[in-house]
């Protein structure tokens, strides 16, 4: 009797977020056994595979080709091939390419199997010390200051613990926006998790901000922020803060006048000149 052919499968395989020892035994076996590995950046995955002595063929699957390549990969799985999807780090599809391919395989009735492992969101959440029973993962905040502020405003009443990914170059601006929109809540900034310079800075938003003003943010960051106090969700939003008061709050939290004026101008959609004039006027009134 002829052996039944193995059906095609898409395996969604988590890879380490820093420490290579975090790859699972199952992930190693699947990566070795599949016909093809679809990788966000084949150069990054090639290094991991070389380290693990795996020689499976690779193809790229990144943001720019996501839709076109997904259709081709679905055909591969439909024709009986076993394909592993990996990203540069952590779980594919979590702030990484993957969702389109996974959704397309599901829509085509194909098998999608997770091979779980590290993901920065869960890793940071558990070491933050903040409540883990309910949390909201927000991925990356918008880069534009006004949009970032609006996004945070929509989260002001959220009672679940909030988890954000952030680039080191935007950590200070994001913490300043959090301090001014969400208030001075408990939080944790988890940096370089599982790596040599791993660090978790815990405290109020203003304390974490002060720490990273003194120590330039470097490496990969997850920001975990306490949810709103129960009942805060139904509270009316606080009155819009005058720009000069927002500058005063940032200066009191340790910002330089120059940085505070730049941040407030961006967040209030005003020119720096306007904010500076309002700030000077406030200082003049205070001196009277
Ligand atoms: N797919 C990944 C996962 O499952 O966590 C996330 C990919 S996303 C493009 C990269 C972001 O994840 C980084 O900018 C950082 O915010 C966070 N991140 C990844 N590795 C990290 C680490 N070792 N320590 C802290 N944050 C990390």
PDB file of C-alpha atoms and ligand atoms in Angstrom:
ATOM      1  CA  UNK A   1       0.000   0.000   0.000  1.00  0.00           C
ATOM      2  CA  UNK A   2       1.371   3.416  -0.967  1.00  0.00           C
ATOM      3  CA  UNK A   3       2.203   5.675   1.947  1.00  0.00           C
ATOM      4  CA  UNK A   4      -0.163   8.660   2.299  1.00  0.00           C
ATOM      5  CA  UNK A   5       1.589  11.882   1.404  1.00  0.00           C
ATOM      6  CA  UNK A   6       2.085  14.289   4.340  1.00  0.00           C
ATOM      7  CA  UNK A   7      -0.260  17.266   4.013  1.00  0.00           C
ATOM      8  CA  UNK A   8       1.178  20.779   3.705  1.00  0.00           C
ATOM      9  CA  UNK A   9       1.502  22.883   6.843  1.00  0.00           C
ATOM     10  CA  UNK A  10       2.474  26.460   7.672  1.00  0.00           C
ATOM     11  CA  UNK A  11       4.447  26.472  10.926  1.00  0.00           C
ATOM     12  CA  UNK A  12       4.666  29.847  12.672  1.00  0.00           C
ATOM     13  CA  UNK A  13       7.974  29.529  14.506  1.00  0.00           C
ATOM     14  CA  UNK A  14       9.185  31.851  17.289  1.00  0.00           C
ATOM     15  CA  UNK A  15      12.920  32.582  17.395  1.00  0.00           C
ATOM     16  CA  UNK A  16      15.020  34.209  20.177  1.00  0.00           C
ATOM     17  CA  UNK A  17      14.678  37.930  21.000  1.00  0.00           C
ATOM     18  CA  UNK A  18      18.348  38.093  21.967  1.00  0.00           C
ATOM     19  CA  UNK A  19      19.694  35.033  23.716  1.00  0.00           C
ATOM     20  CA  UNK A  20      20.157  32.211  21.195  1.00  0.00           C
ATOM     21  CA  UNK A  21      19.698  29.603  23.946  1.00  0.00           C
ATOM     22  CA  UNK A  22      16.012  30.561  23.954  1.00  0.00           C
ATOM     23  CA  UNK A  23      15.242  28.653  20.745  1.00  0.00           C
ATOM     24  CA  UNK A  24      13.093  25.629  21.591  1.00  0.00           C
ATOM     25  CA  UNK A  25      13.953  22.020  20.781  1.00  0.00           C
ATOM     26  CA  UNK A  26      10.752  21.802  18.749  1.00  0.00           C
ATOM     27  CA  UNK A  27      11.606  24.945  16.765  1.00  0.00           C
ATOM     28  CA  UNK A  28      15.019  23.429  15.898  1.00  0.00           C
ATOM     29  CA  UNK A  29      13.406  20.181  14.724  1.00  0.00           C
ATOM     30  CA  UNK A  30      10.724  21.932  12.656  1.00  0.00           C
ATOM     31  CA  UNK A  31      13.251  24.307  11.048  1.00  0.00           C
ATOM     32  CA  UNK A  32      15.375  21.273  10.139  1.00  0.00           C
ATOM     33  CA  UNK A  33      12.476  19.185   8.792  1.00  0.00           C
ATOM     34  CA  UNK A  34      10.435  21.653   6.708  1.00  0.00           C
ATOM     35  CA  UNK A  35      10.897  22.008   2.943  1.00  0.00           C
ATOM     36  CA  UNK A  36      11.284  25.783   3.103  1.00  0.00           C
ATOM     37  CA  UNK A  37      11.750  28.610   5.628  1.00  0.00           C
ATOM     38  CA  UNK A  38      10.098  31.972   4.831  1.00  0.00           C
ATOM     39  CA  UNK A  39      12.123  34.623   6.686  1.00  0.00           C
ATOM     40  CA  UNK A  40      11.638  38.367   7.267  1.00  0.00           C
ATOM     41  CA  UNK A  41      15.343  38.964   6.563  1.00  0.00           C
ATOM     42  CA  UNK A  42      17.181  35.960   5.171  1.00  0.00           C
ATOM     43  CA  UNK A  43      20.551  37.384   6.338  1.00  0.00           C
ATOM     44  CA  UNK A  44      19.397  37.445   9.969  1.00  0.00           C
ATOM     45  CA  UNK A  45      17.851  33.960   9.800  1.00  0.00           C
ATOM     46  CA  UNK A  46      20.875  32.550   7.955  1.00  0.00           C
ATOM     47  CA  UNK A  47      23.038  33.468  10.968  1.00  0.00           C
ATOM     48  CA  UNK A  48      20.653  31.711  13.367  1.00  0.00           C
ATOM     49  CA  UNK A  49      20.506  28.625  11.130  1.00  0.00           C
ATOM     50  CA  UNK A  50      24.304  28.512  10.783  1.00  0.00           C
ATOM     51  CA  UNK A  51      24.621  28.707  14.579  1.00  0.00           C
ATOM     52  CA  UNK A  52      22.198  25.751  14.878  1.00  0.00           C
ATOM     53  CA  UNK A  53      23.723  23.792  11.959  1.00  0.00           C
ATOM     54  CA  UNK A  54      20.470  23.853   9.939  1.00  0.00           C
ATOM     55  CA  UNK A  55      20.625  23.868   6.136  1.00  0.00           C
ATOM     56  CA  UNK A  56      16.973  24.204   5.060  1.00  0.00           C
ATOM     57  CA  UNK A  57      16.362  26.411   1.975  1.00  0.00           C
ATOM     58  CA  UNK A  58      15.317  29.997   2.729  1.00  0.00           C
ATOM     59  CA  UNK A  59      13.074  32.463   0.947  1.00  0.00           C
ATOM     60  CA  UNK A  60      12.336  36.055   1.962  1.00  0.00           C
ATOM     61  CA  UNK A  61       8.970  37.193   3.285  1.00  0.00           C
ATOM     62  CA  UNK A  62       9.077  40.842   4.317  1.00  0.00           C
ATOM     63  CA  UNK A  63       6.768  43.841   4.469  1.00  0.00           C
ATOM     64  CA  UNK A  64       7.445  45.026   0.901  1.00  0.00           C
ATOM     65  CA  UNK A  65       6.522  41.726  -0.705  1.00  0.00           C
ATOM     66  CA  UNK A  66       4.030  40.511   1.897  1.00  0.00           C
ATOM     67  CA  UNK A  67       0.904  40.314  -0.295  1.00  0.00           C
ATOM     68  CA  UNK A  68       2.559  38.914  -3.450  1.00  0.00           C
ATOM     69  CA  UNK A  69       4.766  36.470  -1.589  1.00  0.00           C
ATOM     70  CA  UNK A  70       1.893  35.277   0.608  1.00  0.00           C
ATOM     71  CA  UNK A  71      -0.001  34.063  -2.481  1.00  0.00           C
ATOM     72  CA  UNK A  72       3.049  32.066  -3.631  1.00  0.00           C
ATOM     73  CA  UNK A  73       3.655  30.586  -0.179  1.00  0.00           C
ATOM     74  CA  UNK A  74      -0.026  29.575   0.100  1.00  0.00           C
ATOM     75  CA  UNK A  75       0.422  27.662  -3.190  1.00  0.00           C
ATOM     76  CA  UNK A  76       3.473  25.923  -1.730  1.00  0.00           C
ATOM     77  CA  UNK A  77       1.544  24.797   1.367  1.00  0.00           C
ATOM     78  CA  UNK A  78      -1.511  23.827  -0.734  1.00  0.00           C
ATOM     79  CA  UNK A  79       0.684  21.610  -2.900  1.00  0.00           C
ATOM     80  CA  UNK A  80       1.794  19.641   0.168  1.00  0.00           C
ATOM     81  CA  UNK A  81       4.959  21.450   1.216  1.00  0.00           C
ATOM     82  CA  UNK A  82       5.757  22.181   4.852  1.00  0.00           C
ATOM     83  CA  UNK A  83       6.811  25.795   5.276  1.00  0.00           C
ATOM     84  CA  UNK A  84       8.153  27.502   8.433  1.00  0.00           C
ATOM     85  CA  UNK A  85       7.548  31.224   8.859  1.00  0.00           C
ATOM     86  CA  UNK A  86      10.080  33.134  11.005  1.00  0.00           C
ATOM     87  CA  UNK A  87      10.786  36.805  11.660  1.00  0.00           C
ATOM     88  CA  UNK A  88      14.034  38.471  12.750  1.00  0.00           C
ATOM     89  CA  UNK A  89      13.179  37.938  16.410  1.00  0.00           C
ATOM     90  CA  UNK A  90      10.326  36.639  18.529  1.00  0.00           C
ATOM     91  CA  UNK A  91       6.937  35.592  17.258  1.00  0.00           C
ATOM     92  CA  UNK A  92       6.131  36.297  13.575  1.00  0.00           C
ATOM     93  CA  UNK A  93       3.004  38.416  13.147  1.00  0.00           C
ATOM     94  CA  UNK A  94       3.597  40.339  16.395  1.00  0.00           C
ATOM     95  CA  UNK A  95       4.691  43.795  15.131  1.00  0.00           C
ATOM     96  CA  UNK A  96       6.384  41.757  12.387  1.00  0.00           C
ATOM     97  CA  UNK A  97       5.312  40.388   8.976  1.00  0.00           C
ATOM     98  CA  UNK A  98       3.222  37.225   9.118  1.00  0.00           C
ATOM     99  CA  UNK A  99      -0.411  38.104   9.563  1.00  0.00           C
ATOM    100  CA  UNK A 100      -1.246  38.243   5.837  1.00  0.00           C
ATOM    101  CA  UNK A 101       0.267  34.836   5.139  1.00  0.00           C
ATOM    102  CA  UNK A 102      -1.359  33.251   8.183  1.00  0.00           C
ATOM    103  CA  UNK A 103      -4.770  34.730   7.286  1.00  0.00           C
ATOM    104  CA  UNK A 104      -4.401  33.584   3.657  1.00  0.00           C
ATOM    105  CA  UNK A 105      -3.584  29.999   4.741  1.00  0.00           C
ATOM    106  CA  UNK A 106      -6.532  29.999   7.154  1.00  0.00           C
ATOM    107  CA  UNK A 107      -8.833  31.323   4.387  1.00  0.00           C
ATOM    108  CA  UNK A 108      -7.605  28.557   2.051  1.00  0.00           C
ATOM    109  CA  UNK A 109      -8.406  25.920   4.688  1.00  0.00           C
ATOM    110  CA  UNK A 110      -4.728  24.976   5.162  1.00  0.00           C
ATOM    111  CA  UNK A 111      -3.116  23.835   8.411  1.00  0.00           C
ATOM    112  CA  UNK A 112      -1.453  26.588  10.449  1.00  0.00           C
ATOM    113  CA  UNK A 113       0.516  25.368  13.463  1.00  0.00           C
ATOM    114  CA  UNK A 114       2.264  27.595  16.029  1.00  0.00           C
ATOM    115  CA  UNK A 115       5.672  26.644  17.405  1.00  0.00           C
ATOM    116  CA  UNK A 116       5.670  29.075  20.344  1.00  0.00           C
ATOM    117  CA  UNK A 117       8.657  30.653  22.013  1.00  0.00           C
ATOM    118  CA  UNK A 118       9.947  34.079  23.080  1.00  0.00           C
ATOM    119  CA  UNK A 119       8.083  37.295  22.406  1.00  0.00           C
ATOM    120  CA  UNK A 120       9.146  40.654  23.870  1.00  0.00           C
ATOM    121  CA  UNK A 121       5.592  41.621  24.876  1.00  0.00           C
ATOM    122  CA  UNK A 122       5.083  38.687  27.275  1.00  0.00           C
ATOM    123  CA  UNK A 123       8.691  38.723  28.487  1.00  0.00           C
ATOM    124  CA  UNK A 124       8.476  42.414  29.454  1.00  0.00           C
ATOM    125  CA  UNK A 125       5.006  42.110  30.941  1.00  0.00           C
ATOM    126  CA  UNK A 126       5.974  39.356  33.377  1.00  0.00           C
ATOM    127  CA  UNK A 127       9.104  41.102  34.674  1.00  0.00           C
ATOM    128  CA  UNK A 128       7.388  44.508  34.925  1.00  0.00           C
ATOM    129  CA  UNK A 129       5.746  43.591  38.231  1.00  0.00           C
ATOM    130  CA  UNK A 130       2.514  45.188  36.963  1.00  0.00           C
ATOM    131  CA  UNK A 131      -0.777  43.248  36.844  1.00  0.00           C
ATOM    132  CA  UNK A 132      -0.697  40.500  34.211  1.00  0.00           C
ATOM    133  CA  UNK A 133      -4.258  39.207  34.521  1.00  0.00           C
ATOM    134  CA  UNK A 134      -5.502  41.551  31.775  1.00  0.00           C
ATOM    135  CA  UNK A 135      -3.301  43.557  29.434  1.00  0.00           C
ATOM    136  CA  UNK A 136      -3.538  45.462  26.152  1.00  0.00           C
ATOM    137  CA  UNK A 137      -0.681  45.193  23.653  1.00  0.00           C
ATOM    138  CA  UNK A 138      -0.434  48.409  21.640  1.00  0.00           C
ATOM    139  CA  UNK A 139       2.636  47.640  19.505  1.00  0.00           C
ATOM    140  CA  UNK A 140       4.432  50.802  18.303  1.00  0.00           C
ATOM    141  CA  UNK A 141       2.794  54.192  18.923  1.00  0.00           C
ATOM    142  CA  UNK A 142       2.490  56.562  15.924  1.00  0.00           C
ATOM    143  CA  UNK A 143       5.745  58.426  15.240  1.00  0.00           C
ATOM    144  CA  UNK A 144       4.144  61.835  14.718  1.00  0.00           C
ATOM    145  CA  UNK A 145       3.817  63.667  18.065  1.00  0.00           C
ATOM    146  CA  UNK A 146       0.196  64.798  17.595  1.00  0.00           C
ATOM    147  CA  UNK A 147      -0.992  61.342  16.504  1.00  0.00           C
ATOM    148  CA  UNK A 148       0.939  59.722  19.355  1.00  0.00           C
ATOM    149  CA  UNK A 149      -0.753  62.026  21.837  1.00  0.00           C
ATOM    150  CA  UNK A 150      -4.209  61.305  20.355  1.00  0.00           C
ATOM    151  CA  UNK A 151      -3.555  57.573  20.559  1.00  0.00           C
ATOM    152  CA  UNK A 152      -2.552  57.888  24.220  1.00  0.00           C
ATOM    153  CA  UNK A 153      -5.606  60.044  24.932  1.00  0.00           C
ATOM    154  CA  UNK A 154      -7.815  57.230  23.629  1.00  0.00           C
ATOM    155  CA  UNK A 155      -6.081  54.899  26.116  1.00  0.00           C
ATOM    156  CA  UNK A 156      -6.391  57.186  29.154  1.00  0.00           C
ATOM    157  CA  UNK A 157      -9.337  55.248  30.645  1.00  0.00           C
ATOM    158  CA  UNK A 158      -8.016  51.766  29.735  1.00  0.00           C
ATOM    159  CA  UNK A 159      -7.851  49.738  32.948  1.00  0.00           C
ATOM    160  CA  UNK A 160      -5.753  46.881  31.567  1.00  0.00           C
ATOM    161  CA  UNK A 161      -1.956  47.046  31.827  1.00  0.00           C
ATOM    162  CA  UNK A 162      -0.631  48.694  28.660  1.00  0.00           C
ATOM    163  CA  UNK A 163       2.332  47.310  26.706  1.00  0.00           C
ATOM    164  CA  UNK A 164       4.149  49.281  23.981  1.00  0.00           C
ATOM    165  CA  UNK A 165       7.141  48.604  21.762  1.00  0.00           C
ATOM    166  CA  UNK A 166       9.372  51.631  21.208  1.00  0.00           C
ATOM    167  CA  UNK A 167      12.526  52.575  19.310  1.00  0.00           C
ATOM    168  CA  UNK A 168      15.332  53.968  21.520  1.00  0.00           C
ATOM    169  CA  UNK A 169      15.337  57.282  19.612  1.00  0.00           C
ATOM    170  CA  UNK A 170      11.699  57.901  20.606  1.00  0.00           C
ATOM    171  CA  UNK A 171      11.722  56.638  24.210  1.00  0.00           C
ATOM    172  CA  UNK A 172      12.125  60.090  25.809  1.00  0.00           C
ATOM    173  CA  UNK A 173       9.439  61.759  23.664  1.00  0.00           C
ATOM    174  CA  UNK A 174       7.059  58.847  24.338  1.00  0.00           C
ATOM    175  CA  UNK A 175       7.663  58.943  28.102  1.00  0.00           C
ATOM    176  CA  UNK A 176       7.072  62.717  28.078  1.00  0.00           C
ATOM    177  CA  UNK A 177       3.793  62.231  26.202  1.00  0.00           C
ATOM    178  CA  UNK A 178       2.793  59.447  28.633  1.00  0.00           C
ATOM    179  CA  UNK A 179       3.560  61.669  31.637  1.00  0.00           C
ATOM    180  CA  UNK A 180       1.450  64.468  30.237  1.00  0.00           C
ATOM    181  CA  UNK A 181      -1.487  62.376  28.888  1.00  0.00           C
ATOM    182  CA  UNK A 182      -1.708  59.301  31.153  1.00  0.00           C
ATOM    183  CA  UNK A 183      -0.328  60.954  34.284  1.00  0.00           C
ATOM    184  CA  UNK A 184       2.386  59.803  36.657  1.00  0.00           C
ATOM    185  CA  UNK A 185       1.479  56.111  36.851  1.00  0.00           C
ATOM    186  CA  UNK A 186       3.642  53.135  37.818  1.00  0.00           C
ATOM    187  CA  UNK A 187       5.487  51.661  34.855  1.00  0.00           C
ATOM    188  CA  UNK A 188       8.477  49.582  33.770  1.00  0.00           C
ATOM    189  CA  UNK A 189      10.861  50.105  30.866  1.00  0.00           C
ATOM    190  CA  UNK A 190      12.331  46.735  29.879  1.00  0.00           C
ATOM    191  CA  UNK A 191      15.448  47.068  27.750  1.00  0.00           C
ATOM    192  CA  UNK A 192      17.592  44.520  25.884  1.00  0.00           C
ATOM    193  CA  UNK A 193      15.670  41.576  27.354  1.00  0.00           C
ATOM    194  CA  UNK A 194      17.593  38.280  27.443  1.00  0.00           C
ATOM    195  CA  UNK A 195      20.753  40.108  26.255  1.00  0.00           C
ATOM    196  CA  UNK A 196      23.995  41.185  27.933  1.00  0.00           C
ATOM    197  CA  UNK A 197      22.777  44.672  28.903  1.00  0.00           C
ATOM    198  CA  UNK A 198      19.293  43.591  29.988  1.00  0.00           C
ATOM    199  CA  UNK A 199      17.729  46.154  32.334  1.00  0.00           C
ATOM    200  CA  UNK A 200      14.272  46.766  33.797  1.00  0.00           C
ATOM    201  CA  UNK A 201      13.709  50.284  35.156  1.00  0.00           C
ATOM    202  CA  UNK A 202      10.617  50.397  37.369  1.00  0.00           C
ATOM    203  CA  UNK A 203       8.977  53.444  38.954  1.00  0.00           C
ATOM    204  CA  UNK A 204       6.521  56.231  38.213  1.00  0.00           C
ATOM    205  CA  UNK A 205       6.591  57.569  34.635  1.00  0.00           C
ATOM    206  CA  UNK A 206       8.437  60.718  35.857  1.00  0.00           C
ATOM    207  CA  UNK A 207      11.090  58.568  37.602  1.00  0.00           C
ATOM    208  CA  UNK A 208      11.669  56.379  34.553  1.00  0.00           C
ATOM    209  CA  UNK A 209      11.838  59.550  32.437  1.00  0.00           C
ATOM    210  CA  UNK A 210      14.422  61.062  34.797  1.00  0.00           C
ATOM    211  CA  UNK A 211      16.478  57.836  34.614  1.00  0.00           C
ATOM    212  CA  UNK A 212      16.597  57.860  30.823  1.00  0.00           C
ATOM    213  CA  UNK A 213      17.354  61.580  30.710  1.00  0.00           C
ATOM    214  CA  UNK A 214      20.438  60.768  32.729  1.00  0.00           C
ATOM    215  CA  UNK A 215      21.253  57.540  30.775  1.00  0.00           C
ATOM    216  CA  UNK A 216      20.722  57.820  27.023  1.00  0.00           C
ATOM    217  CA  UNK A 217      18.169  55.163  25.913  1.00  0.00           C
ATOM    218  CA  UNK A 218      19.978  52.450  23.971  1.00  0.00           C
ATOM    219  CA  UNK A 219      18.905  49.069  22.593  1.00  0.00           C
ATOM    220  CA  UNK A 220      15.442  47.561  22.257  1.00  0.00           C
ATOM    221  CA  UNK A 221      12.649  48.718  24.542  1.00  0.00           C
ATOM    222  CA  UNK A 222       9.272  47.584  25.796  1.00  0.00           C
ATOM    223  CA  UNK A 223       7.322  50.110  27.888  1.00  0.00           C
ATOM    224  CA  UNK A 224       4.781  48.589  30.295  1.00  0.00           C
ATOM    225  CA  UNK A 225       2.413  51.072  31.946  1.00  0.00           C
ATOM    226  CA  UNK A 226      -0.199  50.495  34.664  1.00  0.00           C
ATOM    227  CA  UNK A 227      -3.816  50.739  33.517  1.00  0.00           C
ATOM    228  CA  UNK A 228      -6.185  53.453  34.719  1.00  0.00           C
ATOM    229  CA  UNK A 229      -7.582  53.159  38.243  1.00  0.00           C
ATOM    230  CA  UNK A 230     -11.064  51.536  38.178  1.00  0.00           C
ATOM    231  CA  UNK A 231     -13.661  54.202  37.498  1.00  0.00           C
ATOM    232  CA  UNK A 232     -11.177  56.497  35.770  1.00  0.00           C
ATOM    233  CA  UNK A 233     -12.520  55.082  32.496  1.00  0.00           C
ATOM    234  CA  UNK A 234     -15.794  56.954  32.955  1.00  0.00           C
ATOM    235  CA  UNK A 235     -14.207  60.139  34.249  1.00  0.00           C
ATOM    236  CA  UNK A 236     -14.414  63.097  31.865  1.00  0.00           C
ATOM    237  CA  UNK A 237     -11.089  63.944  30.216  1.00  0.00           C
ATOM    238  CA  UNK A 238      -9.116  66.639  32.056  1.00  0.00           C
ATOM    239  CA  UNK A 239      -9.397  70.123  30.565  1.00  0.00           C
ATOM    240  CA  UNK A 240      -6.913  70.776  27.751  1.00  0.00           C
ATOM    241  CA  UNK A 241      -3.673  71.977  29.316  1.00  0.00           C
ATOM    242  CA  UNK A 242      -2.359  75.401  28.300  1.00  0.00           C
ATOM    243  CA  UNK A 243       0.932  74.976  26.418  1.00  0.00           C
ATOM    244  CA  UNK A 244       2.889  77.065  28.971  1.00  0.00           C
ATOM    245  CA  UNK A 245       1.561  74.807  31.784  1.00  0.00           C
ATOM    246  CA  UNK A 246       2.623  71.725  29.819  1.00  0.00           C
ATOM    247  CA  UNK A 247       6.128  73.252  29.486  1.00  0.00           C
ATOM    248  CA  UNK A 248       6.164  73.972  33.235  1.00  0.00           C
ATOM    249  CA  UNK A 249       5.201  70.342  34.005  1.00  0.00           C
ATOM    250  CA  UNK A 250       7.962  68.966  31.785  1.00  0.00           C
ATOM    251  CA  UNK A 251      10.566  71.372  33.227  1.00  0.00           C
ATOM    252  CA  UNK A 252       9.487  70.363  36.743  1.00  0.00           C
ATOM    253  CA  UNK A 253       9.975  66.706  35.716  1.00  0.00           C
ATOM    254  CA  UNK A 254      13.596  67.529  34.720  1.00  0.00           C
ATOM    255  CA  UNK A 255      13.334  68.471  31.016  1.00  0.00           C
ATOM    256  CA  UNK A 256      15.401  71.375  29.655  1.00  0.00           C
ATOM    257  CA  UNK A 257      13.311  74.406  28.578  1.00  0.00           C
ATOM    258  CA  UNK A 258      14.407  73.849  25.011  1.00  0.00           C
ATOM    259  CA  UNK A 259      13.308  70.169  24.962  1.00  0.00           C
ATOM    260  CA  UNK A 260      10.057  70.964  26.761  1.00  0.00           C
ATOM    261  CA  UNK A 261       9.161  73.711  24.263  1.00  0.00           C
ATOM    262  CA  UNK A 262       9.936  71.411  21.328  1.00  0.00           C
ATOM    263  CA  UNK A 263       7.790  68.584  22.750  1.00  0.00           C
ATOM    264  CA  UNK A 264       4.853  70.830  23.642  1.00  0.00           C
ATOM    265  CA  UNK A 265       4.938  72.616  20.264  1.00  0.00           C
ATOM    266  CA  UNK A 266       4.724  69.268  18.450  1.00  0.00           C
ATOM    267  CA  UNK A 267       1.978  67.931  20.704  1.00  0.00           C
ATOM    268  CA  UNK A 268      -0.170  71.072  20.607  1.00  0.00           C
ATOM    269  CA  UNK A 269       0.373  71.646  16.866  1.00  0.00           C
ATOM    270  CA  UNK A 270       1.889  75.104  17.597  1.00  0.00           C
ATOM    271  CA  UNK A 271       5.128  76.726  16.436  1.00  0.00           C
ATOM    272  CA  UNK A 272       8.026  76.713  18.908  1.00  0.00           C
ATOM    273  CA  UNK A 273       7.931  80.523  18.743  1.00  0.00           C
ATOM    274  CA  UNK A 274       4.319  80.566  19.983  1.00  0.00           C
ATOM    275  CA  UNK A 275       5.048  78.157  22.826  1.00  0.00           C
ATOM    276  CA  UNK A 276       8.206  80.075  23.759  1.00  0.00           C
ATOM    277  CA  UNK A 277       6.238  83.358  23.885  1.00  0.00           C
ATOM    278  CA  UNK A 278       3.563  81.791  26.129  1.00  0.00           C
ATOM    279  CA  UNK A 279       6.282  80.332  28.361  1.00  0.00           C
ATOM    280  CA  UNK A 280       8.078  83.707  28.659  1.00  0.00           C
ATOM    281  CA  UNK A 281       4.784  85.387  29.524  1.00  0.00           C
ATOM    282  CA  UNK A 282       4.138  82.784  32.249  1.00  0.00           C
ATOM    283  CA  UNK A 283       7.599  83.366  33.715  1.00  0.00           C
ATOM    284  CA  UNK A 284       7.056  87.135  33.595  1.00  0.00           C
ATOM    285  CA  UNK A 285       3.740  86.762  35.483  1.00  0.00           C
ATOM    286  CA  UNK A 286       5.411  84.537  38.059  1.00  0.00           C
ATOM    287  CA  UNK A 287       8.113  87.219  38.645  1.00  0.00           C
ATOM    288  CA  UNK A 288       5.552  89.993  39.227  1.00  0.00           C
TER     289      UNK A 288
HETATM  290  N1  LIG B   1       8.050  39.838  16.801  1.00  0.00           N
HETATM  291  C1  LIG B   1       8.740  40.401  17.918  1.00  0.00           C
HETATM  292  C2  LIG B   1       8.158  39.837  19.218  1.00  0.00           C
HETATM  293  O1  LIG B   1       7.486  38.817  19.192  1.00  0.00           O
HETATM  294  O2  LIG B   1       8.402  40.411  20.259  1.00  0.00           O
HETATM  295  C3  LIG B   1       8.695  41.909  17.889  1.00  0.00           C
HETATM  296  C4  LIG B   1       9.266  42.526  16.661  1.00  0.00           C
HETATM  297  S1  LIG B   1       9.229  44.270  16.659  1.00  0.00           S
HETATM  298  C5  LIG B   1       9.706  44.635  14.989  1.00  0.00           C
HETATM  299  C6  LIG B   1      10.701  44.716  17.491  1.00  0.00           C
HETATM  300  C7  LIG B   1      10.409  45.423  18.801  1.00  0.00           C
HETATM  301  O3  LIG B   1      10.165  44.469  19.815  1.00  0.00           O
HETATM  302  C8  LIG B   1      11.594  46.246  19.315  1.00  0.00           C
HETATM  303  O4  LIG B   1      11.605  47.545  18.746  1.00  0.00           O
HETATM  304  C9  LIG B   1      11.314  46.287  20.804  1.00  0.00           C
HETATM  305  O5  LIG B   1      10.314  47.245  21.083  1.00  0.00           O
HETATM  306  C10 LIG B   1      10.728  44.891  21.030  1.00  0.00           C
HETATM  307  N2  LIG B   1      11.824  43.947  21.356  1.00  0.00           N
HETATM  308  C11 LIG B   1      12.283  42.937  20.597  1.00  0.00           C
HETATM  309  N3  LIG B   1      13.293  42.300  21.241  1.00  0.00           N
HETATM  310  C12 LIG B   1      13.454  42.919  22.422  1.00  0.00           C
HETATM  311  C13 LIG B   1      14.338  42.737  23.527  1.00  0.00           C
HETATM  312  N4  LIG B   1      15.261  41.792  23.516  1.00  0.00           N
HETATM  313  N5  LIG B   1      14.229  43.573  24.585  1.00  0.00           N
HETATM  314  C14 LIG B   1      13.300  44.538  24.600  1.00  0.00           C
HETATM  315  N6  LIG B   1      12.443  44.770  23.584  1.00  0.00           N
HETATM  316  C15 LIG B   1      12.527  43.967  22.508  1.00  0.00           C
END
